[in-house]
Amino acid sequence: MNGSSTRKPLINLLRGWPNPALLPVSQIKSASQAALSNLDVATPGLLYGPDPGFEPLRESIATWLTKFYKLRHVISSERICITGGASQNIACILAVFTDPNYTRNVWMVSPTYFRACPIFEDAGFYDRLRSVPEDDEGIDIEFLRKELRKSDGKEGKGGAIPELKHPRPWRKTYRHIIYAVPTFSNPSSKTMTLARRQQLVTVAREHDALIITDDVYDQLQWPASTQASQSSLETAVLPRIVDVDRELEGGAERDGSDGFGNAVSNGSFSKIAGPGCRTGWAEGTKKFAYGLSQAGSSASGGAPSQLSATFMFELLESGELEHHIFHTLQPAYARRYRSMIAAVQKHLVPLGVTLPQPDRNIVGGYFTWITLPAPLKADEVAVRAMEEEKLIIGQGSLFVVYGDKIEGHLEREVRLCFAWEAEDRLAEGVERLGGVIGRMQAGKKGDKEVAFSAPVDDTFASSPALLFARREMKRVSYPTWPPVHDRLLTVGSIDASS
């Protein structure tokens, strides 16, 4: 390691966490004090809760979402089920509404949120995850429709009737699962168009599929222009897919339907309050929400996160959460996004790097997604960035659907996160990446800032995310795995917790 390494700080543009400075610590402290000071709230909060969750929070969420999404019909609290967060809720959805002997496949928009893959595999769908590409309008509907037809016509896994799970009046077993992050997607940052959302619901109905959407970034939005003076938007620009299912052609509970619907919205306080809250919600039809609340893990002891749910109720009911979103998070993330995009335009675009959906007016979330110029490979750029610049980026191969048969389609893609690092380091990180790309295009090498003989630091070496990455990624077969991912794991650069 050369002498300059101590002067160049590590910059991590992979980690998908909120910067600690943006956590509403004082607001949550006040909310918790309010909840615990009121025995009408504290007592039920400390006891076993009702299966669907803390009713005052369900009502507050329903009112808030009705306003935020500008819905024609008010959301009933009966459509809401409190969860232990988005990831935990996926597992509960699969426990209630799928059967590995009947449900044929899980269809995942690719690139995908890779941490969802082991949740689906744990539910019995190992080797049955299928990748669906996306374009600038979102999920490729024609590809999905064609593959669904092929799957339905095959013999093999996915039998004629559910066999493993006992029939219940509140349970439905779907033939297929479709997973997407339709708004400000993790990782691609893209937003699915309204037309594509409507088409997806139609296809799901045709093939008895349940669409699970992680709608966790919807409230983090702002105008796309780097010159815009406005940095806060108090209502959504698009309906969720669960809203489309509720309204399209008679709605999810139309005559002749079974009443369960074909979409569920997975919501979470992780991105707008703090991931440690481990509290979220699901929205679907009344029958779906009730069925979800009957998952064995909830019905055995009441709703998850019961005490935390009382804190989130106070936070939401007081107006402090919306104030934090509109006056702290949206302006802060807008500044961060604009700083990163300005640096991309200055340092990367002249080198041939491109961005998705260049004409969109509204952006949001945590990430931006770039495509490297050919013939550069993101895996190799990631190694060089770590070696030469102490810069961690998210190469496209991290976001491949487990077992994906579509090889090479993410080999030039990179995810950059603007949420975690200090705001003043975002542009520097992009500039460092530009230096790596420029040297690789010129056939040159820079001085190594990091030796591969030891981890960067003890934090990375011992982090749970790194241990997870070692276990999970080594069993996934990537064409470039041996020379690239092993080296990144050695230096501890794969700490992609989100």
CSV table of C-alpha atoms in Angstrom, one decimal:
chain,number,residue,atom,x,y,z
A,1,MET,CA,0.0,0.0,0.0
A,2,ASN,CA,1.5,3.3,-1.0
A,3,GLY,CA,2.1,6.3,1.2
A,4,SER,CA,-1.0,8.2,0.0
A,5,SER,CA,-3.4,5.6,1.2
A,6,THR,CA,-3.7,7.2,4.6
A,7,ARG,CA,-4.7,10.5,3.1
A,8,LYS,CA,-7.4,9.1,0.8
A,9,PRO,CA,-10.6,8.2,2.8
A,10,LEU,CA,-12.7,5.2,1.8
A,11,ILE,CA,-15.8,6.3,-0.1
A,12,ASN,CA,-18.7,3.8,-0.1
A,13,LEU,CA,-21.2,4.4,-2.9
A,14,LEU,CA,-22.6,0.9,-2.6
A,15,ARG,CA,-24.1,0.9,0.9
A,16,GLY,CA,-27.9,1.5,0.7
A,17,TRP,CA,-28.4,3.0,4.2
A,18,PRO,CA,-29.6,6.5,5.2
A,19,ASN,CA,-26.9,8.8,6.5
A,20,PRO,CA,-27.1,8.9,10.3
A,21,ALA,CA,-27.5,12.7,10.2
A,22,LEU,CA,-30.9,12.2,8.5
A,23,LEU,CA,-32.4,9.9,11.2
A,24,PRO,CA,-35.2,11.6,13.1
A,25,VAL,CA,-33.8,10.8,16.5
A,26,SER,CA,-35.5,13.6,18.5
A,27,GLN,CA,-38.8,13.0,16.8
A,28,ILE,CA,-38.8,9.3,17.6
A,29,LYS,CA,-37.7,10.1,21.1
A,30,SER,CA,-40.7,12.4,21.5
A,31,ALA,CA,-43.1,9.8,19.9
A,32,SER,CA,-41.9,7.0,22.2
A,33,GLN,CA,-42.3,9.2,25.3
A,34,ALA,CA,-45.8,10.2,24.2
A,35,ALA,CA,-46.7,6.5,23.6
A,36,LEU,CA,-45.3,5.3,26.9
A,37,SER,CA,-46.8,8.2,28.8
A,38,ASN,CA,-50.3,7.3,27.7
A,39,LEU,CA,-51.5,4.0,29.3
A,40,ASP,CA,-54.2,3.7,26.6
A,41,VAL,CA,-51.3,3.4,24.1
A,42,ALA,CA,-48.6,1.9,26.2
A,43,THR,CA,-50.6,-1.0,27.7
A,44,PRO,CA,-51.7,-2.5,24.4
A,45,GLY,CA,-48.2,-1.7,23.0
A,46,LEU,CA,-46.6,-3.8,25.6
A,47,LEU,CA,-49.1,-6.7,25.3
A,48,TYR,CA,-49.8,-9.2,22.5
A,49,GLY,CA,-51.3,-7.2,19.7
A,50,PRO,CA,-54.2,-8.1,17.4
A,51,ASP,CA,-53.1,-10.1,14.4
A,52,PRO,CA,-53.6,-7.3,11.8
A,53,GLY,CA,-51.6,-4.9,14.0
A,54,PHE,CA,-52.1,-1.8,16.2
A,55,GLU,CA,-55.4,-0.4,15.0
A,56,PRO,CA,-54.7,3.3,15.5
A,57,LEU,CA,-51.6,2.9,13.3
A,58,ARG,CA,-53.6,1.1,10.7
A,59,GLU,CA,-56.1,3.9,10.6
A,60,SER,CA,-53.3,6.6,10.5
A,61,ILE,CA,-51.5,4.8,7.6
A,62,ALA,CA,-54.8,4.5,5.7
A,63,THR,CA,-55.6,8.2,6.0
A,64,TRP,CA,-52.0,9.2,5.2
A,65,LEU,CA,-51.8,7.0,2.1
A,66,THR,CA,-55.2,8.1,0.8
A,67,LYS,CA,-53.9,11.7,0.9
A,68,PHE,CA,-50.4,11.0,-0.5
A,69,TYR,CA,-51.6,9.0,-3.5
A,70,LYS,CA,-54.6,11.3,-4.1
A,71,LEU,CA,-57.0,8.3,-4.3
A,72,ARG,CA,-60.6,8.6,-5.4
A,73,HIS,CA,-61.7,6.1,-2.8
A,74,VAL,CA,-60.6,6.3,0.8
A,75,ILE,CA,-58.4,3.4,2.0
A,76,SER,CA,-60.0,1.5,4.8
A,77,SER,CA,-57.9,0.3,7.7
A,78,GLU,CA,-59.2,-3.2,6.9
A,79,ARG,CA,-56.9,-3.1,3.8
A,80,ILE,CA,-53.8,-2.5,6.0
A,81,CYS,CA,-51.8,-5.1,7.9
A,82,ILE,CA,-48.9,-4.1,10.1
A,83,THR,CA,-45.7,-6.0,9.4
A,84,GLY,CA,-42.2,-6.3,10.8
A,85,GLY,CA,-40.8,-4.5,7.7
A,86,ALA,CA,-40.8,-5.1,4.0
A,87,SER,CA,-38.4,-8.1,3.9
A,88,GLN,CA,-40.1,-9.9,6.8
A,89,ASN,CA,-43.4,-9.3,5.2
A,90,ILE,CA,-42.4,-11.0,1.9
A,91,ALA,CA,-41.7,-14.1,3.9
A,92,CYS,CA,-45.2,-13.9,5.5
A,93,ILE,CA,-46.8,-13.4,2.1
A,94,LEU,CA,-45.1,-16.4,0.7
A,95,ALA,CA,-46.1,-18.5,3.8
A,96,VAL,CA,-49.8,-17.7,3.4
A,97,PHE,CA,-50.3,-17.3,-0.4
A,98,THR,CA,-47.9,-19.7,-2.1
A,99,ASP,CA,-47.3,-23.5,-2.1
A,100,PRO,CA,-44.1,-24.8,-3.6
A,101,ASN,CA,-46.0,-27.8,-5.0
A,102,TYR,CA,-48.4,-25.5,-6.8
A,103,THR,CA,-46.9,-22.1,-7.3
A,104,ARG,CA,-44.7,-22.4,-10.4
A,105,ASN,CA,-42.3,-19.5,-10.4
A,106,VAL,CA,-41.2,-16.3,-8.9
A,107,TRP,CA,-40.7,-13.6,-11.6
A,108,MET,CA,-38.3,-10.9,-10.6
A,109,VAL,CA,-37.6,-7.6,-12.5
A,110,SER,CA,-33.9,-7.7,-13.4
A,111,PRO,CA,-31.8,-6.0,-12.1
A,112,THR,CA,-33.3,-7.0,-8.8
A,113,TYR,CA,-33.0,-6.2,-5.1
A,114,PHE,CA,-30.7,-9.1,-4.5
A,115,ARG,CA,-31.6,-9.6,-0.8
A,116,ALA,CA,-35.1,-10.7,-1.9
A,117,CYS,CA,-33.7,-13.8,-3.6
A,118,PRO,CA,-32.9,-15.8,-0.4
A,119,ILE,CA,-36.4,-15.0,1.0
A,120,PHE,CA,-38.0,-16.6,-2.0
A,121,GLU,CA,-35.6,-19.5,-1.9
A,122,ASP,CA,-36.3,-20.1,1.8
A,123,ALA,CA,-39.9,-20.4,0.9
A,124,GLY,CA,-39.2,-23.4,-1.3
A,125,PHE,CA,-38.5,-21.6,-4.6
A,126,TYR,CA,-34.8,-22.5,-5.0
A,127,ASP,CA,-34.1,-22.9,-8.8
A,128,ARG,CA,-37.4,-21.4,-9.6
A,129,LEU,CA,-36.6,-17.7,-9.6
A,130,ARG,CA,-36.9,-16.2,-13.1
A,131,SER,CA,-35.5,-12.9,-14.4
A,132,VAL,CA,-37.6,-10.4,-16.4
A,133,PRO,CA,-35.7,-7.6,-18.1
A,134,GLU,CA,-36.9,-4.0,-17.9
A,135,ASP,CA,-36.7,-1.1,-20.4
A,136,ASP,CA,-37.2,2.6,-19.9
A,137,GLU,CA,-40.9,2.0,-19.2
A,138,GLY,CA,-40.4,-0.7,-16.6
A,139,ILE,CA,-40.9,-4.4,-16.7
A,140,ASP,CA,-40.9,-6.0,-20.2
A,141,ILE,CA,-44.5,-7.1,-20.4
A,142,GLU,CA,-44.2,-9.1,-23.6
A,143,PHE,CA,-41.3,-11.1,-22.3
A,144,LEU,CA,-43.2,-11.8,-19.1
A,145,ARG,CA,-46.4,-12.8,-20.9
A,146,LYS,CA,-44.5,-15.2,-23.2
A,147,GLU,CA,-42.6,-16.8,-20.3
A,148,LEU,CA,-45.7,-17.1,-18.2
A,149,ARG,CA,-47.4,-19.0,-21.0
A,150,LYS,CA,-44.4,-21.3,-21.4
A,151,SER,CA,-44.4,-21.9,-17.6
A,152,ASP,CA,-48.1,-22.7,-17.5
A,153,GLY,CA,-47.7,-25.2,-20.3
A,154,LYS,CA,-44.9,-27.2,-18.7
A,155,GLU,CA,-45.1,-30.3,-16.6
A,156,GLY,CA,-42.9,-30.5,-13.5
A,157,LYS,CA,-42.7,-28.3,-10.4
A,158,GLY,CA,-46.0,-26.5,-9.8
A,159,GLY,CA,-48.6,-29.2,-9.7
A,160,ALA,CA,-52.4,-29.1,-10.4
A,161,ILE,CA,-53.5,-28.5,-6.8
A,162,PRO,CA,-51.8,-27.3,-3.6
A,163,GLU,CA,-50.5,-30.2,-1.6
A,164,LEU,CA,-48.2,-29.0,1.2
A,165,LYS,CA,-50.5,-26.5,2.9
A,166,HIS,CA,-53.8,-27.1,4.6
A,167,PRO,CA,-56.8,-25.2,2.9
A,168,ARG,CA,-58.0,-22.2,5.0
A,169,PRO,CA,-60.9,-19.9,4.3
A,170,TRP,CA,-58.5,-16.9,4.5
A,171,ARG,CA,-55.8,-18.4,2.3
A,172,LYS,CA,-55.5,-18.4,-1.5
A,173,THR,CA,-52.6,-20.1,-3.4
A,174,TYR,CA,-51.4,-18.1,-6.4
A,175,ARG,CA,-50.0,-19.8,-9.5
A,176,HIS,CA,-47.2,-17.3,-9.9
A,177,ILE,CA,-45.4,-14.5,-7.9
A,178,ILE,CA,-44.1,-11.3,-9.6
A,179,TYR,CA,-41.7,-9.1,-7.6
A,180,ALA,CA,-40.9,-5.5,-8.5
A,181,VAL,CA,-39.8,-2.2,-7.1
A,182,PRO,CA,-41.9,0.0,-9.5
A,183,THR,CA,-41.0,3.5,-8.2
A,184,PHE,CA,-37.4,4.7,-8.0
A,185,SER,CA,-36.3,1.1,-8.2
A,186,ASN,CA,-33.5,-0.5,-6.2
A,187,PRO,CA,-31.2,-0.9,-8.0
A,188,SER,CA,-32.0,0.6,-11.4
A,189,SER,CA,-33.6,3.9,-10.1
A,190,LYS,CA,-36.2,3.5,-12.8
A,191,THR,CA,-39.9,4.3,-12.4
A,192,MET,CA,-42.5,2.1,-14.2
A,193,THR,CA,-44.9,4.0,-16.3
A,194,LEU,CA,-48.7,4.0,-15.6
A,195,ALA,CA,-49.4,2.2,-18.8
A,196,ARG,CA,-46.9,-0.6,-17.9
A,197,ARG,CA,-48.4,-0.9,-14.4
A,198,GLN,CA,-51.9,-1.4,-15.9
A,199,GLN,CA,-50.5,-4.0,-18.3
A,200,LEU,CA,-48.8,-5.8,-15.5
A,201,VAL,CA,-52.1,-6.1,-13.5
A,202,THR,CA,-53.9,-7.4,-16.6
A,203,VAL,CA,-51.2,-10.0,-17.2
A,204,ALA,CA,-51.3,-11.0,-13.5
A,205,ARG,CA,-55.0,-11.5,-13.7
A,206,GLU,CA,-54.7,-13.7,-16.8
A,207,HIS,CA,-52.1,-16.0,-15.1
A,208,ASP,CA,-53.3,-16.1,-11.5
A,209,ALA,CA,-50.2,-14.2,-10.3
A,210,LEU,CA,-49.7,-12.1,-7.2
A,211,ILE,CA,-47.6,-8.9,-7.8
A,212,ILE,CA,-45.5,-8.0,-4.7
A,213,THR,CA,-44.3,-4.5,-4.9
A,214,ASP,CA,-41.8,-2.9,-2.6
A,215,ASP,CA,-43.1,0.7,-2.4
A,216,VAL,CA,-40.6,1.8,0.1
A,217,TYR,CA,-39.1,4.8,-1.8
A,218,ASP,CA,-42.3,6.4,-3.0
A,219,GLN,CA,-42.2,9.3,-0.5
A,220,LEU,CA,-38.6,10.2,-1.3
A,221,GLN,CA,-39.2,12.2,-4.5
A,222,TRP,CA,-38.2,15.6,-6.0
A,223,PRO,CA,-38.0,17.3,-9.4
A,224,ALA,CA,-35.2,15.8,-11.6
A,225,SER,CA,-33.7,19.0,-12.9
A,226,THR,CA,-30.4,19.9,-11.3
A,227,GLN,CA,-31.5,23.5,-11.7
A,228,ALA,CA,-34.8,23.1,-10.0
A,229,SER,CA,-35.5,25.3,-7.0
A,230,GLN,CA,-38.2,23.0,-5.6
A,231,SER,CA,-37.0,20.0,-3.6
A,232,SER,CA,-40.2,18.7,-2.0
A,233,LEU,CA,-43.3,17.0,-3.4
A,234,GLU,CA,-46.1,16.2,-1.0
A,235,THR,CA,-48.2,13.9,-3.3
A,236,ALA,CA,-47.3,11.0,-5.5
A,237,VAL,CA,-47.1,11.4,-9.2
A,238,LEU,CA,-48.2,7.8,-10.0
A,239,PRO,CA,-50.6,5.3,-8.4
A,240,ARG,CA,-49.2,2.2,-6.9
A,241,ILE,CA,-49.8,-1.1,-8.6
A,242,VAL,CA,-52.1,-2.1,-5.8
A,243,ASP,CA,-54.1,1.1,-6.6
A,244,VAL,CA,-54.3,0.1,-10.2
A,245,ASP,CA,-55.6,-3.4,-9.2
A,246,ARG,CA,-58.2,-1.8,-7.0
A,247,GLU,CA,-59.6,0.3,-9.9
A,248,LEU,CA,-58.9,-1.3,-13.2
A,249,GLU,CA,-61.8,-2.9,-15.0
A,250,GLY,CA,-64.0,-3.3,-12.0
A,251,GLY,CA,-61.2,-3.6,-9.5
A,252,ALA,CA,-59.7,-6.4,-7.4
A,253,GLU,CA,-63.1,-7.2,-5.8
A,254,ARG,CA,-65.1,-7.1,-9.1
A,255,ASP,CA,-68.0,-9.5,-9.7
A,256,GLY,CA,-66.7,-13.0,-10.3
A,257,SER,CA,-63.3,-12.5,-8.6
A,258,ASP,CA,-62.3,-14.3,-5.5
A,259,GLY,CA,-61.7,-11.0,-3.6
A,260,PHE,CA,-58.0,-11.5,-2.9
A,261,GLY,CA,-56.8,-9.3,-5.7
A,262,ASN,CA,-53.6,-9.6,-7.7
A,263,ALA,CA,-51.4,-7.0,-6.0
A,264,VAL,CA,-50.0,-6.2,-2.6
A,265,SER,CA,-48.1,-3.1,-1.6
A,266,ASN,CA,-45.2,-3.6,0.7
A,267,GLY,CA,-44.6,-0.4,2.7
A,268,SER,CA,-41.9,0.4,5.4
A,269,PHE,CA,-40.8,3.0,7.8
A,270,SER,CA,-37.2,2.0,7.2
A,271,LYS,CA,-36.5,4.7,4.5
A,272,ILE,CA,-38.5,7.5,6.1
A,273,ALA,CA,-37.9,7.0,9.9
A,274,GLY,CA,-35.1,4.4,10.4
A,275,PRO,CA,-34.4,0.8,9.4
A,276,GLY,CA,-34.0,-0.2,13.0
A,277,CYS,CA,-37.7,0.5,13.6
A,278,ARG,CA,-38.4,-2.9,11.8
A,279,THR,CA,-42.0,-1.8,11.2
A,280,GLY,CA,-44.0,-1.6,8.0
A,281,TRP,CA,-47.3,-2.3,6.5
A,282,ALA,CA,-48.9,-4.2,3.7
A,283,GLU,CA,-51.9,-3.1,1.7
A,284,GLY,CA,-54.2,-5.3,-0.3
A,285,THR,CA,-57.9,-6.2,-0.5
A,286,LYS,CA,-59.6,-6.8,2.8
A,287,LYS,CA,-59.5,-10.5,2.3
A,288,PHE,CA,-55.8,-10.4,1.5
A,289,ALA,CA,-54.9,-8.2,4.4
A,290,TYR,CA,-56.8,-10.5,6.8
A,291,GLY,CA,-55.3,-13.6,5.3
A,292,LEU,CA,-51.8,-12.1,5.7
A,293,SER,CA,-52.5,-11.3,9.4
A,294,GLN,CA,-53.2,-15.1,9.9
A,295,ALA,CA,-49.6,-16.1,9.1
A,296,GLY,CA,-48.6,-18.5,11.8
A,297,SER,CA,-45.7,-16.2,13.0
A,298,SER,CA,-48.2,-13.4,13.6
A,299,ALA,CA,-51.2,-15.3,14.8
A,300,SER,CA,-49.1,-17.1,17.4
A,301,GLY,CA,-48.2,-13.9,19.3
A,302,GLY,CA,-50.0,-11.0,17.6
A,303,ALA,CA,-48.7,-8.5,15.1
A,304,PRO,CA,-44.9,-8.0,14.8
A,305,SER,CA,-43.4,-4.8,16.1
A,306,GLN,CA,-46.3,-4.0,18.4
A,307,LEU,CA,-44.4,-1.6,20.6
A,308,SER,CA,-42.6,0.0,17.7
A,309,ALA,CA,-46.0,0.4,16.0
A,310,THR,CA,-47.2,2.6,18.8
A,311,PHE,CA,-44.1,4.9,18.3
A,312,MET,CA,-44.8,5.1,14.6
A,313,PHE,CA,-48.4,5.9,15.3
A,314,GLU,CA,-47.4,8.9,17.5
A,315,LEU,CA,-44.9,9.9,14.9
A,316,LEU,CA,-47.4,9.8,12.0
A,317,GLU,CA,-50.4,11.2,13.9
A,318,SER,CA,-48.5,14.2,15.3
A,319,GLY,CA,-47.5,15.2,11.8
A,320,GLU,CA,-43.8,15.0,12.7
A,321,LEU,CA,-43.2,12.2,10.2
A,322,GLU,CA,-44.6,14.1,7.2
A,323,HIS,CA,-42.7,17.2,8.3
A,324,HIS,CA,-39.5,15.2,8.4
A,325,ILE,CA,-40.1,13.7,5.0
A,326,PHE,CA,-41.1,17.0,3.3
A,327,HIS,CA,-38.7,19.4,5.1
A,328,THR,CA,-35.7,17.2,5.8
A,329,LEU,CA,-35.5,14.0,3.7
A,330,GLN,CA,-36.7,15.2,0.4
A,331,PRO,CA,-34.6,18.4,0.3
A,332,ALA,CA,-31.5,16.5,1.6
A,333,TYR,CA,-31.8,13.7,-0.9
A,334,ALA,CA,-32.5,16.1,-3.7
A,335,ARG,CA,-29.3,18.0,-2.9
A,336,ARG,CA,-27.4,14.7,-2.7
A,337,TYR,CA,-28.9,13.4,-6.0
A,338,ARG,CA,-28.2,16.7,-7.8
A,339,SER,CA,-24.6,16.7,-6.5
A,340,MET,CA,-24.0,13.2,-7.8
A,341,ILE,CA,-25.7,13.7,-11.1
A,342,ALA,CA,-23.8,17.0,-11.7
A,343,ALA,CA,-20.6,15.0,-11.1
A,344,VAL,CA,-21.7,12.2,-13.4
A,345,GLN,CA,-22.4,14.7,-16.1
A,346,LYS,CA,-19.0,16.3,-15.6
A,347,HIS,CA,-16.8,13.3,-15.1
A,348,LEU,CA,-18.5,10.3,-16.5
A,349,VAL,CA,-20.7,11.3,-19.4
A,350,PRO,CA,-17.8,12.6,-21.5
A,351,LEU,CA,-16.3,9.1,-21.1
A,352,GLY,CA,-19.3,7.5,-22.6
A,353,VAL,CA,-21.3,6.7,-19.5
A,354,THR,CA,-25.1,6.9,-19.9
A,355,LEU,CA,-28.0,7.2,-17.4
A,356,PRO,CA,-31.5,5.6,-17.6
A,357,GLN,CA,-34.8,7.5,-18.3
A,358,PRO,CA,-33.0,10.8,-19.2
A,359,ASP,CA,-36.3,12.7,-19.9
A,360,ARG,CA,-38.1,12.0,-16.6
A,361,ASN,CA,-39.4,15.0,-14.6
A,362,ILE,CA,-39.5,13.4,-11.1
A,363,VAL,CA,-36.8,11.3,-9.5
A,364,GLY,CA,-36.2,9.8,-6.1
A,365,GLY,CA,-35.1,7.0,-3.9
A,366,TYR,CA,-31.5,6.2,-2.9
A,367,PHE,CA,-29.7,5.3,-6.1
A,368,THR,CA,-28.7,6.2,-9.6
A,369,TRP,CA,-27.8,3.6,-12.2
A,370,ILE,CA,-25.2,4.1,-14.9
A,371,THR,CA,-24.1,2.1,-17.9
A,372,LEU,CA,-20.4,2.0,-18.7
A,373,PRO,CA,-19.2,2.3,-22.3
A,374,ALA,CA,-18.1,-0.8,-24.1
A,375,PRO,CA,-15.9,-2.8,-23.7
A,376,LEU,CA,-15.6,-2.0,-20.0
A,377,LYS,CA,-16.9,-4.6,-17.5
A,378,ALA,CA,-18.4,-3.4,-14.2
A,379,ASP,CA,-16.8,-6.2,-12.3
A,380,GLU,CA,-13.3,-5.2,-13.4
A,381,VAL,CA,-14.1,-1.5,-12.8
A,382,ALA,CA,-15.2,-2.3,-9.3
A,383,VAL,CA,-11.9,-4.0,-8.5
A,384,ARG,CA,-9.9,-1.2,-10.0
A,385,ALA,CA,-11.9,1.4,-8.1
A,386,MET,CA,-11.2,-0.4,-4.8
A,387,GLU,CA,-7.6,-1.0,-5.6
A,388,GLU,CA,-6.7,2.4,-6.9
A,389,GLU,CA,-9.2,4.8,-5.4
A,390,LYS,CA,-10.5,3.2,-2.2
A,391,LEU,CA,-14.0,3.5,-3.8
A,392,ILE,CA,-16.7,1.0,-3.4
A,393,ILE,CA,-19.4,0.8,-6.1
A,394,GLY,CA,-22.2,-1.7,-6.9
A,395,GLN,CA,-21.3,-3.6,-10.0
A,396,GLY,CA,-24.3,-5.0,-11.9
A,397,SER,CA,-23.5,-8.7,-11.2
A,398,LEU,CA,-24.5,-8.1,-7.5
A,399,PHE,CA,-28.1,-7.5,-8.7
A,400,VAL,CA,-28.6,-10.6,-10.9
A,401,VAL,CA,-31.6,-12.8,-10.1
A,402,TYR,CA,-30.3,-16.0,-8.5
A,403,GLY,CA,-30.0,-18.6,-11.2
A,404,ASP,CA,-30.5,-16.0,-13.9
A,405,LYS,CA,-30.2,-17.6,-17.4
A,406,ILE,CA,-29.8,-14.2,-19.1
A,407,GLU,CA,-26.0,-13.9,-19.0
A,408,GLY,CA,-24.1,-10.7,-19.6
A,409,HIS,CA,-27.1,-8.2,-19.6
A,410,LEU,CA,-25.8,-6.4,-16.5
A,411,GLU,CA,-22.1,-6.6,-17.1
A,412,ARG,CA,-21.7,-2.9,-17.9
A,413,GLU,CA,-24.1,-1.6,-15.2
A,414,VAL,CA,-23.2,0.1,-11.9
A,415,ARG,CA,-25.4,1.2,-9.0
A,416,LEU,CA,-24.3,4.3,-7.1
A,417,CYS,CA,-26.0,5.3,-3.8
A,418,PHE,CA,-26.2,8.9,-2.8
A,419,ALA,CA,-27.9,8.3,0.6
A,420,TRP,CA,-25.1,6.9,2.8
A,421,GLU,CA,-21.9,8.8,2.3
A,422,ALA,CA,-21.3,12.3,3.6
A,423,GLU,CA,-22.8,14.8,1.1
A,424,ASP,CA,-19.4,16.4,0.3
A,425,ARG,CA,-17.9,13.1,-0.7
A,426,LEU,CA,-20.4,12.2,-3.4
A,427,ALA,CA,-18.9,14.3,-6.1
A,428,GLU,CA,-15.4,13.1,-5.1
A,429,GLY,CA,-16.5,9.5,-5.3
A,430,VAL,CA,-17.8,10.0,-8.9
A,431,GLU,CA,-14.6,11.9,-9.8
A,432,ARG,CA,-12.5,9.0,-8.6
A,433,LEU,CA,-14.7,6.6,-10.6
A,434,GLY,CA,-14.1,8.8,-13.7
A,435,GLY,CA,-10.4,8.5,-13.1
A,436,VAL,CA,-10.5,4.7,-13.1
A,437,ILE,CA,-12.7,4.6,-16.2
A,438,GLY,CA,-10.4,7.0,-18.0
A,439,ARG,CA,-7.3,5.0,-17.1
A,440,MET,CA,-8.9,1.8,-18.2
A,441,GLN,CA,-9.9,3.3,-21.5
A,442,ALA,CA,-6.4,4.5,-22.0
A,443,GLY,CA,-4.9,1.1,-21.1
A,444,LYS,CA,-3.2,2.5,-18.0
A,445,LYS,CA,-3.1,1.5,-14.3
A,446,GLY,CA,-3.1,3.7,-11.3
A,447,ASP,CA,-1.2,3.3,-8.0
A,448,LYS,CA,-2.8,0.8,-5.7
A,449,GLU,CA,-4.4,2.4,-2.6
A,450,VAL,CA,-5.5,-1.0,-1.2
A,451,ALA,CA,-3.6,-4.2,-0.9
A,452,PHE,CA,-5.6,-7.4,-1.4
A,453,SER,CA,-3.7,-9.2,1.4
A,454,ALA,CA,-6.0,-7.7,4.2
A,455,PRO,CA,-9.4,-6.2,4.7
A,456,VAL,CA,-9.7,-2.4,4.4
A,457,ASP,CA,-10.6,-2.2,8.1
A,458,ASP,CA,-12.1,-4.3,10.9
A,459,THR,CA,-15.6,-2.9,10.3
A,460,PHE,CA,-15.7,-4.4,6.9
A,461,ALA,CA,-13.9,-7.6,7.9
A,462,SER,CA,-16.4,-8.5,10.5
A,463,SER,CA,-19.6,-6.9,9.2
A,464,PRO,CA,-22.7,-9.2,9.0
A,465,ALA,CA,-23.3,-7.9,5.4
A,466,LEU,CA,-19.9,-9.1,4.4
A,467,LEU,CA,-20.4,-12.5,5.9
A,468,PHE,CA,-23.7,-12.7,4.2
A,469,ALA,CA,-22.2,-11.8,0.9
A,470,ARG,CA,-19.5,-14.4,1.2
A,471,ARG,CA,-22.0,-17.1,1.9
A,472,GLU,CA,-24.6,-16.1,-0.6
A,473,MET,CA,-22.5,-14.9,-3.5
A,474,LYS,CA,-20.1,-17.8,-3.6
A,475,ARG,CA,-22.8,-20.2,-4.3
A,476,VAL,CA,-24.2,-18.1,-7.2
A,477,SER,CA,-22.5,-18.9,-10.4
A,478,TYR,CA,-21.3,-15.8,-12.2
A,479,PRO,CA,-19.0,-16.2,-15.2
A,480,THR,CA,-16.5,-13.7,-13.7
A,481,TRP,CA,-16.8,-14.9,-10.1
A,482,PRO,CA,-13.3,-16.4,-9.3
A,483,PRO,CA,-11.1,-13.5,-10.3
A,484,VAL,CA,-13.4,-10.6,-9.4
A,485,HIS,CA,-15.8,-11.3,-6.5
A,486,ASP,CA,-13.3,-13.2,-4.5
A,487,ARG,CA,-10.9,-10.2,-4.6
A,488,LEU,CA,-13.7,-7.8,-3.7
A,489,LEU,CA,-14.7,-10.0,-0.8
A,490,THR,CA,-11.1,-10.2,0.3
A,491,VAL,CA,-10.9,-6.4,0.8
A,492,GLY,CA,-14.4,-6.3,2.3
A,493,SER,CA,-15.9,-4.1,-0.4
A,494,ILE,CA,-19.1,-6.1,-0.8
A,495,ASP,CA,-21.1,-4.6,2.1
A,496,ALA,CA,-24.3,-4.2,0.1
A,497,SER,CA,-26.8,-4.3,2.9
A,498,SER,CA,-29.6,-2.8,0.8
